[in-house]
Amino acid sequence: MDIAVGTQLRILPNHACATAAMHAGYYVADPAQIELDYGARIQGW
């Protein structure tokens, strides 16, 4: 799924820093799609 720069996203829970850091990737849900897209997390600052 390509998300354009400036697109508003809703992240649940609304403060996702610690939650997101515990996972290797994320599922992105689009109400217009039946399927979920998966994106790997970038690691190594």
JSON list of N, CA and C in Angstrom, two decimals, residues 3-28:
[
{"chain": "A", "resi": 3, "resn": "ILE", "atom": "N", "xyz": [1.20, 5.08, 0.70]},
{"chain": "A", "resi": 3, "resn": "ILE", "atom": "CA", "xyz": [0.53, 6.15, 1.43]},
{"chain": "A", "resi": 3, "resn": "ILE", "atom": "C", "xyz": [1.23, 7.45, 1.08]},
{"chain": "A", "resi": 4, "resn": "ALA", "atom": "N", "xyz": [0.49, 8.39, 0.57]},
{"chain": "A", "resi": 4, "resn": "ALA", "atom": "CA", "xyz": [1.06, 9.67, 0.13]},
{"chain": "A", "resi": 4, "resn": "ALA", "atom": "C", "xyz": [1.50, 10.51, 1.32]},
{"chain": "A", "resi": 5, "resn": "VAL", "atom": "N", "xyz": [2.54, 11.29, 1.11]},
{"chain": "A", "resi": 5, "resn": "VAL", "atom": "CA", "xyz": [2.99, 12.23, 2.12]},
{"chain": "A", "resi": 5, "resn": "VAL", "atom": "C", "xyz": [1.85, 13.19, 2.44]},
{"chain": "A", "resi": 6, "resn": "GLY", "atom": "N", "xyz": [1.60, 13.41, 3.71]},
{"chain": "A", "resi": 6, "resn": "GLY", "atom": "CA", "xyz": [0.52, 14.30, 4.13]},
{"chain": "A", "resi": 6, "resn": "GLY", "atom": "C", "xyz": [-0.78, 13.58, 4.44]},
{"chain": "A", "resi": 7, "resn": "THR", "atom": "N", "xyz": [-0.86, 12.28, 4.15]},
{"chain": "A", "resi": 7, "resn": "THR", "atom": "CA", "xyz": [-2.06, 11.51, 4.45]},
{"chain": "A", "resi": 7, "resn": "THR", "atom": "C", "xyz": [-2.21, 11.38, 5.95]},
{"chain": "A", "resi": 8, "resn": "GLN", "atom": "N", "xyz": [-3.40, 11.65, 6.47]},
{"chain": "A", "resi": 8, "resn": "GLN", "atom": "CA", "xyz": [-3.65, 11.49, 7.90]},
{"chain": "A", "resi": 8, "resn": "GLN", "atom": "C", "xyz": [-3.87, 10.02, 8.20]},
{"chain": "A", "resi": 9, "resn": "LEU", "atom": "N", "xyz": [-3.23, 9.54, 9.26]},
{"chain": "A", "resi": 9, "resn": "LEU", "atom": "CA", "xyz": [-3.36, 8.16, 9.69]},
{"chain": "A", "resi": 9, "resn": "LEU", "atom": "C", "xyz": [-3.91, 8.12, 11.11]},
{"chain": "A", "resi": 10, "resn": "ARG", "atom": "N", "xyz": [-4.63, 7.07, 11.41]},
{"chain": "A", "resi": 10, "resn": "ARG", "atom": "CA", "xyz": [-5.10, 6.86, 12.78]},
{"chain": "A", "resi": 10, "resn": "ARG", "atom": "C", "xyz": [-4.35, 5.67, 13.33]},
{"chain": "A", "resi": 11, "resn": "ILE", "atom": "N", "xyz": [-3.65, 5.87, 14.42]},
{"chain": "A", "resi": 11, "resn": "ILE", "atom": "CA", "xyz": [-2.85, 4.82, 15.03]},
{"chain": "A", "resi": 11, "resn": "ILE", "atom": "C", "xyz": [-3.50, 4.44, 16.35]},
{"chain": "A", "resi": 12, "resn": "LEU", "atom": "N", "xyz": [-3.77, 3.15, 16.52]},
{"chain": "A", "resi": 12, "resn": "LEU", "atom": "CA", "xyz": [-4.36, 2.65, 17.76]},
{"chain": "A", "resi": 12, "resn": "LEU", "atom": "C", "xyz": [-3.36, 1.75, 18.46]},
{"chain": "A", "resi": 13, "resn": "PRO", "atom": "N", "xyz": [-3.00, 1.94, 19.69]},
{"chain": "A", "resi": 13, "resn": "PRO", "atom": "CA", "xyz": [-3.40, 3.05, 20.54]},
{"chain": "A", "resi": 13, "resn": "PRO", "atom": "C", "xyz": [-2.84, 4.36, 20.02]},
{"chain": "A", "resi": 14, "resn": "ASN", "atom": "N", "xyz": [-3.38, 5.47, 20.48]},
{"chain": "A", "resi": 14, "resn": "ASN", "atom": "CA", "xyz": [-3.02, 6.76, 19.90]},
{"chain": "A", "resi": 14, "resn": "ASN", "atom": "C", "xyz": [-1.59, 7.19, 20.22]},
{"chain": "A", "resi": 15, "resn": "HIS", "atom": "N", "xyz": [-0.94, 6.59, 21.18]},
{"chain": "A", "resi": 15, "resn": "HIS", "atom": "CA", "xyz": [0.48, 6.85, 21.45]},
{"chain": "A", "resi": 15, "resn": "HIS", "atom": "C", "xyz": [1.20, 5.54, 21.19]},
{"chain": "A", "resi": 16, "resn": "ALA", "atom": "N", "xyz": [1.78, 5.41, 20.01]},
{"chain": "A", "resi": 16, "resn": "ALA", "atom": "CA", "xyz": [2.25, 4.10, 19.55]},
{"chain": "A", "resi": 16, "resn": "ALA", "atom": "C", "xyz": [3.75, 3.87, 19.68]},
{"chain": "A", "resi": 17, "resn": "CYS", "atom": "N", "xyz": [4.49, 4.80, 20.27]},
{"chain": "A", "resi": 17, "resn": "CYS", "atom": "CA", "xyz": [5.95, 4.65, 20.32]},
{"chain": "A", "resi": 17, "resn": "CYS", "atom": "C", "xyz": [6.39, 3.32, 20.93]},
{"chain": "A", "resi": 18, "resn": "ALA", "atom": "N", "xyz": [6.01, 3.07, 22.17]},
{"chain": "A", "resi": 18, "resn": "ALA", "atom": "CA", "xyz": [6.43, 1.85, 22.85]},
{"chain": "A", "resi": 18, "resn": "ALA", "atom": "C", "xyz": [5.77, 0.62, 22.23]},
{"chain": "A", "resi": 19, "resn": "THR", "atom": "N", "xyz": [4.53, 0.75, 21.83]},
{"chain": "A", "resi": 19, "resn": "THR", "atom": "CA", "xyz": [3.82, -0.37, 21.22]},
{"chain": "A", "resi": 19, "resn": "THR", "atom": "C", "xyz": [4.46, -0.76, 19.90]},
{"chain": "A", "resi": 20, "resn": "ALA", "atom": "N", "xyz": [4.75, 0.20, 19.06]},
{"chain": "A", "resi": 20, "resn": "ALA", "atom": "CA", "xyz": [5.33, -0.07, 17.75]},
{"chain": "A", "resi": 20, "resn": "ALA", "atom": "C", "xyz": [6.73, -0.64, 17.85]},
{"chain": "A", "resi": 21, "resn": "ALA", "atom": "N", "xyz": [7.49, -0.21, 18.84]},
{"chain": "A", "resi": 21, "resn": "ALA", "atom": "CA", "xyz": [8.88, -0.66, 18.98]},
{"chain": "A", "resi": 21, "resn": "ALA", "atom": "C", "xyz": [8.98, -2.14, 19.30]},
{"chain": "A", "resi": 22, "resn": "MET", "atom": "N", "xyz": [7.92, -2.75, 19.78]},
{"chain": "A", "resi": 22, "resn": "MET", "atom": "CA", "xyz": [7.95, -4.16, 20.16]},
{"chain": "A", "resi": 22, "resn": "MET", "atom": "C", "xyz": [7.63, -5.11, 19.01]},
{"chain": "A", "resi": 23, "resn": "HIS", "atom": "N", "xyz": [7.41, -4.60, 17.81]},
{"chain": "A", "resi": 23, "resn": "HIS", "atom": "CA", "xyz": [7.00, -5.44, 16.69]},
{"chain": "A", "resi": 23, "resn": "HIS", "atom": "C", "xyz": [7.93, -5.27, 15.50]},
{"chain": "A", "resi": 24, "resn": "ALA", "atom": "N", "xyz": [8.05, -6.31, 14.70]},
{"chain": "A", "resi": 24, "resn": "ALA", "atom": "CA", "xyz": [8.93, -6.29, 13.52]},
{"chain": "A", "resi": 24, "resn": "ALA", "atom": "C", "xyz": [8.31, -5.56, 12.34]},
{"chain": "A", "resi": 25, "resn": "GLY", "atom": "N", "xyz": [6.99, -5.40, 12.35]},
{"chain": "A", "resi": 25, "resn": "GLY", "atom": "CA", "xyz": [6.31, -4.74, 11.24]},
{"chain": "A", "resi": 25, "resn": "GLY", "atom": "C", "xyz": [4.91, -4.36, 11.64]},
{"chain": "A", "resi": 26, "resn": "TYR", "atom": "N", "xyz": [4.18, -3.81, 10.68]},
{"chain": "A", "resi": 26, "resn": "TYR", "atom": "CA", "xyz": [2.85, -3.29, 10.97]},
{"chain": "A", "resi": 26, "resn": "TYR", "atom": "C", "xyz": [1.86, -3.70, 9.89]},
{"chain": "A", "resi": 27, "resn": "TYR", "atom": "N", "xyz": [0.62, -3.93, 10.29]},
{"chain": "A", "resi": 27, "resn": "TYR", "atom": "CA", "xyz": [-0.46, -4.15, 9.34]},
{"chain": "A", "resi": 27, "resn": "TYR", "atom": "C", "xyz": [-1.18, -2.83, 9.15]},
{"chain": "A", "resi": 28, "resn": "VAL", "atom": "N", "xyz": [-1.45, -2.49, 7.90]},
{"chain": "A", "resi": 28, "resn": "VAL", "atom": "CA", "xyz": [-2.15, -1.25, 7.58]},
{"chain": "A", "resi": 28, "resn": "VAL", "atom": "C", "xyz": [-3.52, -1.62, 7.01]}
]
